[in-house]
Amino acid sequence: MTDQTVYLALGANLGNRREQIEQGIAALSEQGVCITNRSSWFETEPVQVENQPWFLNLVVRGETTLDPHELLSTCQRIEKNLGRVPSVRFGPRHLDIDILLYGEQCIESELLTIPHPRMAQRRFVLVPLLEIAPELTDPKHNQRYADMLSRLDEGKKVLRSLINES
């Protein structure tokens, strides 16, 4: 299989958030995803389940020969190895890795939907994604993500983190 460009969102709101995300990125690199770019760090308000700590988030771009389902398995294994346990949906977590895009592919299977089904409604995904890929277009709807972001209500806060300076 040839290399595919992938975009992944990583977030955490428990423990040492930055360290866990960095470990997740390192594990992705060790397991077949060559990271080629990454966004700044963003502090974001929790969504759905509001009584929990704020999240630290970023988006990475990578190249991989893993097929989409292998990539999903890899992401889930890394999450588990770094302390994620099944809990409340949208609840607190040590590490979350979401596959946003896999090349230009549109996938709808029992286990995986690409593009990520809720990314167009999530400022905490679109803001860092557009920082590293401002012209990116949704392959399913043929709309620019920048246009999708401009149509979103302000909603939850997405703040560029001061840890970008360190």
PDB file of C-alpha atoms in Angstrom:
ATOM      1  CA  MET A   1       0.000   0.000   0.000  1.00  0.00           C
ATOM      2  CA  THR A   2       1.253   3.503  -0.766  1.00  0.00           C
ATOM      3  CA  ASP A   3       1.585   6.212   1.853  1.00  0.00           C
ATOM      4  CA  GLN A   4      -1.635   7.957   2.787  1.00  0.00           C
ATOM      5  CA  THR A   5      -1.837  11.370   4.416  1.00  0.00           C
ATOM      6  CA  VAL A   6      -3.770  11.194   7.669  1.00  0.00           C
ATOM      7  CA  TYR A   7      -4.933  13.808  10.144  1.00  0.00           C
ATOM      8  CA  LEU A   8      -5.333  12.763  13.770  1.00  0.00           C
ATOM      9  CA  ALA A   9      -6.685  14.720  16.745  1.00  0.00           C
ATOM     10  CA  LEU A  10      -5.139  14.013  20.142  1.00  0.00           C
ATOM     11  CA  GLY A  11      -6.513  15.199  23.457  1.00  0.00           C
ATOM     12  CA  ALA A  12      -6.288  14.559  27.194  1.00  0.00           C
ATOM     13  CA  ASN A  13      -7.755  16.035  30.357  1.00  0.00           C
ATOM     14  CA  LEU A  14      -6.436  13.729  33.091  1.00  0.00           C
ATOM     15  CA  GLY A  15      -2.934  13.408  34.519  1.00  0.00           C
ATOM     16  CA  ASN A  16       0.016  15.068  32.786  1.00  0.00           C
ATOM     17  CA  ARG A  17      -1.892  15.958  29.637  1.00  0.00           C
ATOM     18  CA  ARG A  18       1.031  17.235  27.597  1.00  0.00           C
ATOM     19  CA  GLU A  19       3.270  14.274  28.440  1.00  0.00           C
ATOM     20  CA  GLN A  20       0.540  11.773  27.587  1.00  0.00           C
ATOM     21  CA  ILE A  21      -0.115  13.400  24.220  1.00  0.00           C
ATOM     22  CA  GLU A  22       3.634  13.531  23.480  1.00  0.00           C
ATOM     23  CA  GLN A  23       3.873   9.825  24.368  1.00  0.00           C
ATOM     24  CA  GLY A  24       0.937   9.148  22.059  1.00  0.00           C
ATOM     25  CA  ILE A  25       2.661  10.967  19.196  1.00  0.00           C
ATOM     26  CA  ALA A  26       5.892   9.043  19.846  1.00  0.00           C
ATOM     27  CA  ALA A  27       3.980   5.748  19.877  1.00  0.00           C
ATOM     28  CA  LEU A  28       2.269   6.623  16.589  1.00  0.00           C
ATOM     29  CA  SER A  29       5.698   7.300  15.078  1.00  0.00           C
ATOM     30  CA  GLU A  30       6.991   3.952  16.338  1.00  0.00           C
ATOM     31  CA  GLN A  31       3.967   2.089  14.984  1.00  0.00           C
ATOM     32  CA  GLY A  32       3.791   3.201  11.387  1.00  0.00           C
ATOM     33  CA  VAL A  33       2.698   6.854  11.297  1.00  0.00           C
ATOM     34  CA  CYS A  34       5.407   9.308  10.219  1.00  0.00           C
ATOM     35  CA  ILE A  35       4.346  12.644  11.758  1.00  0.00           C
ATOM     36  CA  THR A  36       5.003  15.455   9.262  1.00  0.00           C
ATOM     37  CA  ASN A  37       3.348  18.413  11.001  1.00  0.00           C
ATOM     38  CA  ARG A  38       1.558  19.317  14.200  1.00  0.00           C
ATOM     39  CA  SER A  39      -0.556  22.196  15.400  1.00  0.00           C
ATOM     40  CA  SER A  40      -0.040  24.360  18.420  1.00  0.00           C
ATOM     41  CA  TRP A  41      -1.437  23.182  21.735  1.00  0.00           C
ATOM     42  CA  PHE A  42      -4.992  24.271  22.528  1.00  0.00           C
ATOM     43  CA  GLU A  43      -6.827  24.365  25.861  1.00  0.00           C
ATOM     44  CA  THR A  44     -10.468  23.534  25.294  1.00  0.00           C
ATOM     45  CA  GLU A  45     -13.633  23.400  27.347  1.00  0.00           C
ATOM     46  CA  PRO A  46     -15.157  19.939  27.704  1.00  0.00           C
ATOM     47  CA  VAL A  47     -18.093  19.098  25.438  1.00  0.00           C
ATOM     48  CA  GLN A  48     -21.251  17.208  26.480  1.00  0.00           C
ATOM     49  CA  VAL A  49     -20.012  16.202  29.969  1.00  0.00           C
ATOM     50  CA  GLU A  50     -19.119  19.623  31.378  1.00  0.00           C
ATOM     51  CA  ASN A  51     -18.164  18.757  34.974  1.00  0.00           C
ATOM     52  CA  GLN A  52     -14.599  17.695  34.168  1.00  0.00           C
ATOM     53  CA  PRO A  53     -11.199  19.338  33.614  1.00  0.00           C
ATOM     54  CA  TRP A  54     -10.429  21.240  30.417  1.00  0.00           C
ATOM     55  CA  PHE A  55      -8.742  19.316  27.614  1.00  0.00           C
ATOM     56  CA  LEU A  56      -5.377  19.880  26.015  1.00  0.00           C
ATOM     57  CA  ASN A  57      -5.660  19.191  22.276  1.00  0.00           C
ATOM     58  CA  LEU A  58      -3.674  19.280  19.076  1.00  0.00           C
ATOM     59  CA  VAL A  59      -3.873  17.879  15.546  1.00  0.00           C
ATOM     60  CA  VAL A  60      -1.093  16.078  13.691  1.00  0.00           C
ATOM     61  CA  ARG A  61      -0.604  15.302  10.026  1.00  0.00           C
ATOM     62  CA  GLY A  62       1.161  12.074   9.172  1.00  0.00           C
ATOM     63  CA  GLU A  63       1.951   9.585   6.445  1.00  0.00           C
ATOM     64  CA  THR A  64       1.195   5.895   6.866  1.00  0.00           C
ATOM     65  CA  THR A  65       0.960   2.635   4.956  1.00  0.00           C
ATOM     66  CA  LEU A  66      -1.447   1.250   7.568  1.00  0.00           C
ATOM     67  CA  ASP A  67      -4.919   0.726   6.165  1.00  0.00           C
ATOM     68  CA  PRO A  68      -7.704   2.684   7.924  1.00  0.00           C
ATOM     69  CA  HIS A  69      -8.786  -0.177  10.193  1.00  0.00           C
ATOM     70  CA  GLU A  70      -5.175  -1.006  11.104  1.00  0.00           C
ATOM     71  CA  LEU A  71      -4.693   2.661  11.971  1.00  0.00           C
ATOM     72  CA  LEU A  72      -7.810   2.582  14.166  1.00  0.00           C
ATOM     73  CA  SER A  73      -6.523  -0.520  15.986  1.00  0.00           C
ATOM     74  CA  THR A  74      -3.137   1.147  16.443  1.00  0.00           C
ATOM     75  CA  CYS A  75      -4.729   4.301  17.901  1.00  0.00           C
ATOM     76  CA  GLN A  76      -6.914   2.281  20.277  1.00  0.00           C
ATOM     77  CA  ARG A  77      -3.951   0.176  21.432  1.00  0.00           C
ATOM     78  CA  ILE A  78      -1.894   3.322  22.122  1.00  0.00           C
ATOM     79  CA  GLU A  79      -4.791   4.879  24.070  1.00  0.00           C
ATOM     80  CA  LYS A  80      -5.114   1.748  26.196  1.00  0.00           C
ATOM     81  CA  ASN A  81      -1.349   1.464  26.765  1.00  0.00           C
ATOM     82  CA  LEU A  82      -1.294   5.072  27.975  1.00  0.00           C
ATOM     83  CA  GLY A  83      -4.052   4.584  30.521  1.00  0.00           C
ATOM     84  CA  ARG A  84      -7.384   5.006  28.768  1.00  0.00           C
ATOM     85  CA  VAL A  85     -10.107   2.869  30.260  1.00  0.00           C
ATOM     86  CA  PRO A  86     -13.709   2.566  29.069  1.00  0.00           C
ATOM     87  CA  SER A  87     -15.840   5.180  30.818  1.00  0.00           C
ATOM     88  CA  VAL A  88     -18.602   7.694  30.224  1.00  0.00           C
ATOM     89  CA  ARG A  89     -18.907   8.797  26.600  1.00  0.00           C
ATOM     90  CA  PHE A  90     -17.346  12.264  26.222  1.00  0.00           C
ATOM     91  CA  GLY A  91     -15.997  11.864  29.763  1.00  0.00           C
ATOM     92  CA  PRO A  92     -12.503  12.467  31.140  1.00  0.00           C
ATOM     93  CA  ARG A  93      -9.602  10.555  29.648  1.00  0.00           C
ATOM     94  CA  HIS A  94      -5.841  10.199  29.791  1.00  0.00           C
ATOM     95  CA  LEU A  95      -5.566  10.106  25.995  1.00  0.00           C
ATOM     96  CA  ASP A  96      -7.947  10.247  23.064  1.00  0.00           C
ATOM     97  CA  ILE A  97      -6.783   9.753  19.466  1.00  0.00           C
ATOM     98  CA  ASP A  98      -9.340  10.348  16.721  1.00  0.00           C
ATOM     99  CA  ILE A  99      -8.794   9.678  13.028  1.00  0.00           C
ATOM    100  CA  LEU A 100     -10.101  12.793  11.305  1.00  0.00           C
ATOM    101  CA  LEU A 101      -9.106  12.121   7.699  1.00  0.00           C
ATOM    102  CA  TYR A 102      -7.451   9.299   5.776  1.00  0.00           C
ATOM    103  CA  GLY A 103      -6.324  10.634   2.404  1.00  0.00           C
ATOM    104  CA  GLU A 104      -9.379  11.531   0.346  1.00  0.00           C
ATOM    105  CA  GLN A 105     -11.246   8.418   1.455  1.00  0.00           C
ATOM    106  CA  CYS A 106     -14.795   8.318   2.766  1.00  0.00           C
ATOM    107  CA  ILE A 107     -15.389   5.254   4.933  1.00  0.00           C
ATOM    108  CA  GLU A 108     -18.527   4.145   6.743  1.00  0.00           C
ATOM    109  CA  SER A 109     -18.173   0.823   8.491  1.00  0.00           C
ATOM    110  CA  GLU A 110     -19.443  -0.579  11.754  1.00  0.00           C
ATOM    111  CA  LEU A 111     -16.182   0.398  13.478  1.00  0.00           C
ATOM    112  CA  LEU A 112     -14.987   3.469  11.617  1.00  0.00           C
ATOM    113  CA  THR A 113     -16.357   6.581   9.918  1.00  0.00           C
ATOM    114  CA  ILE A 114     -14.026   8.868   7.948  1.00  0.00           C
ATOM    115  CA  PRO A 115     -14.147  11.827   7.765  1.00  0.00           C
ATOM    116  CA  HIS A 116     -14.744  11.842  11.513  1.00  0.00           C
ATOM    117  CA  PRO A 117     -18.525  12.215  11.840  1.00  0.00           C
ATOM    118  CA  ARG A 118     -18.504  15.105  14.342  1.00  0.00           C
ATOM    119  CA  MET A 119     -15.404  17.035  13.336  1.00  0.00           C
ATOM    120  CA  ALA A 120     -17.306  19.712  11.406  1.00  0.00           C
ATOM    121  CA  GLN A 121     -19.155  20.667  14.622  1.00  0.00           C
ATOM    122  CA  ARG A 122     -16.074  20.767  16.860  1.00  0.00           C
ATOM    123  CA  ARG A 123     -14.101  23.979  17.163  1.00  0.00           C
ATOM    124  CA  PHE A 124     -11.479  22.107  19.209  1.00  0.00           C
ATOM    125  CA  VAL A 125     -10.780  19.975  16.121  1.00  0.00           C
ATOM    126  CA  LEU A 126     -11.218  22.521  13.329  1.00  0.00           C
ATOM    127  CA  VAL A 127      -9.093  25.302  14.855  1.00  0.00           C
ATOM    128  CA  PRO A 128      -5.900  23.201  15.195  1.00  0.00           C
ATOM    129  CA  LEU A 129      -6.610  21.335  11.930  1.00  0.00           C
ATOM    130  CA  LEU A 130      -6.856  24.586   9.993  1.00  0.00           C
ATOM    131  CA  GLU A 131      -3.688  25.888  11.620  1.00  0.00           C
ATOM    132  CA  ILE A 132      -1.690  23.184   9.805  1.00  0.00           C
ATOM    133  CA  ALA A 133      -3.926  22.704   6.733  1.00  0.00           C
ATOM    134  CA  PRO A 134      -5.858  25.932   6.054  1.00  0.00           C
ATOM    135  CA  GLU A 135      -7.071  24.929   2.575  1.00  0.00           C
ATOM    136  CA  LEU A 136      -8.271  21.436   3.510  1.00  0.00           C
ATOM    137  CA  THR A 137     -11.604  20.312   2.057  1.00  0.00           C
ATOM    138  CA  ASP A 138     -14.020  17.704   3.391  1.00  0.00           C
ATOM    139  CA  PRO A 139     -13.878  14.814   0.872  1.00  0.00           C
ATOM    140  CA  LYS A 140     -17.469  13.756   1.585  1.00  0.00           C
ATOM    141  CA  HIS A 141     -19.216  17.126   1.230  1.00  0.00           C
ATOM    142  CA  ASN A 142     -16.622  18.963  -0.887  1.00  0.00           C
ATOM    143  CA  GLN A 143     -16.685  21.934   1.499  1.00  0.00           C
ATOM    144  CA  ARG A 144     -13.724  23.791   2.925  1.00  0.00           C
ATOM    145  CA  TYR A 145     -13.242  23.200   6.645  1.00  0.00           C
ATOM    146  CA  ALA A 146     -12.534  26.928   7.031  1.00  0.00           C
ATOM    147  CA  ASP A 147     -16.051  27.647   5.760  1.00  0.00           C
ATOM    148  CA  MET A 148     -17.494  25.087   8.175  1.00  0.00           C
ATOM    149  CA  LEU A 149     -15.650  26.729  11.073  1.00  0.00           C
ATOM    150  CA  SER A 150     -16.888  30.189  10.104  1.00  0.00           C
ATOM    151  CA  ARG A 151     -20.489  28.928  10.317  1.00  0.00           C
ATOM    152  CA  LEU A 152     -20.127  27.491  13.831  1.00  0.00           C
ATOM    153  CA  ASP A 153     -21.461  29.367  16.825  1.00  0.00           C
ATOM    154  CA  GLU A 154     -18.782  30.530  19.237  1.00  0.00           C
ATOM    155  CA  GLY A 155     -19.782  27.762  21.637  1.00  0.00           C
ATOM    156  CA  LYS A 156     -17.065  26.218  23.767  1.00  0.00           C
ATOM    157  CA  LYS A 157     -13.778  28.022  24.233  1.00  0.00           C
ATOM    158  CA  VAL A 158     -10.720  26.930  22.256  1.00  0.00           C
ATOM    159  CA  LEU A 159      -7.689  28.828  23.540  1.00  0.00           C
ATOM    160  CA  ARG A 160      -4.165  28.642  22.233  1.00  0.00           C
ATOM    161  CA  SER A 161      -2.162  27.324  25.152  1.00  0.00           C
ATOM    162  CA  LEU A 162       0.736  29.182  26.733  1.00  0.00           C
ATOM    163  CA  ILE A 163       2.729  25.952  26.715  1.00  0.00           C
ATOM    164  CA  ASN A 164       3.398  26.696  23.034  1.00  0.00           C
ATOM    165  CA  GLU A 165       6.036  29.112  24.251  1.00  0.00           C
ATOM    166  CA  SER A 166       8.062  26.523  26.168  1.00  0.00           C
TER     167      SER A 166
END
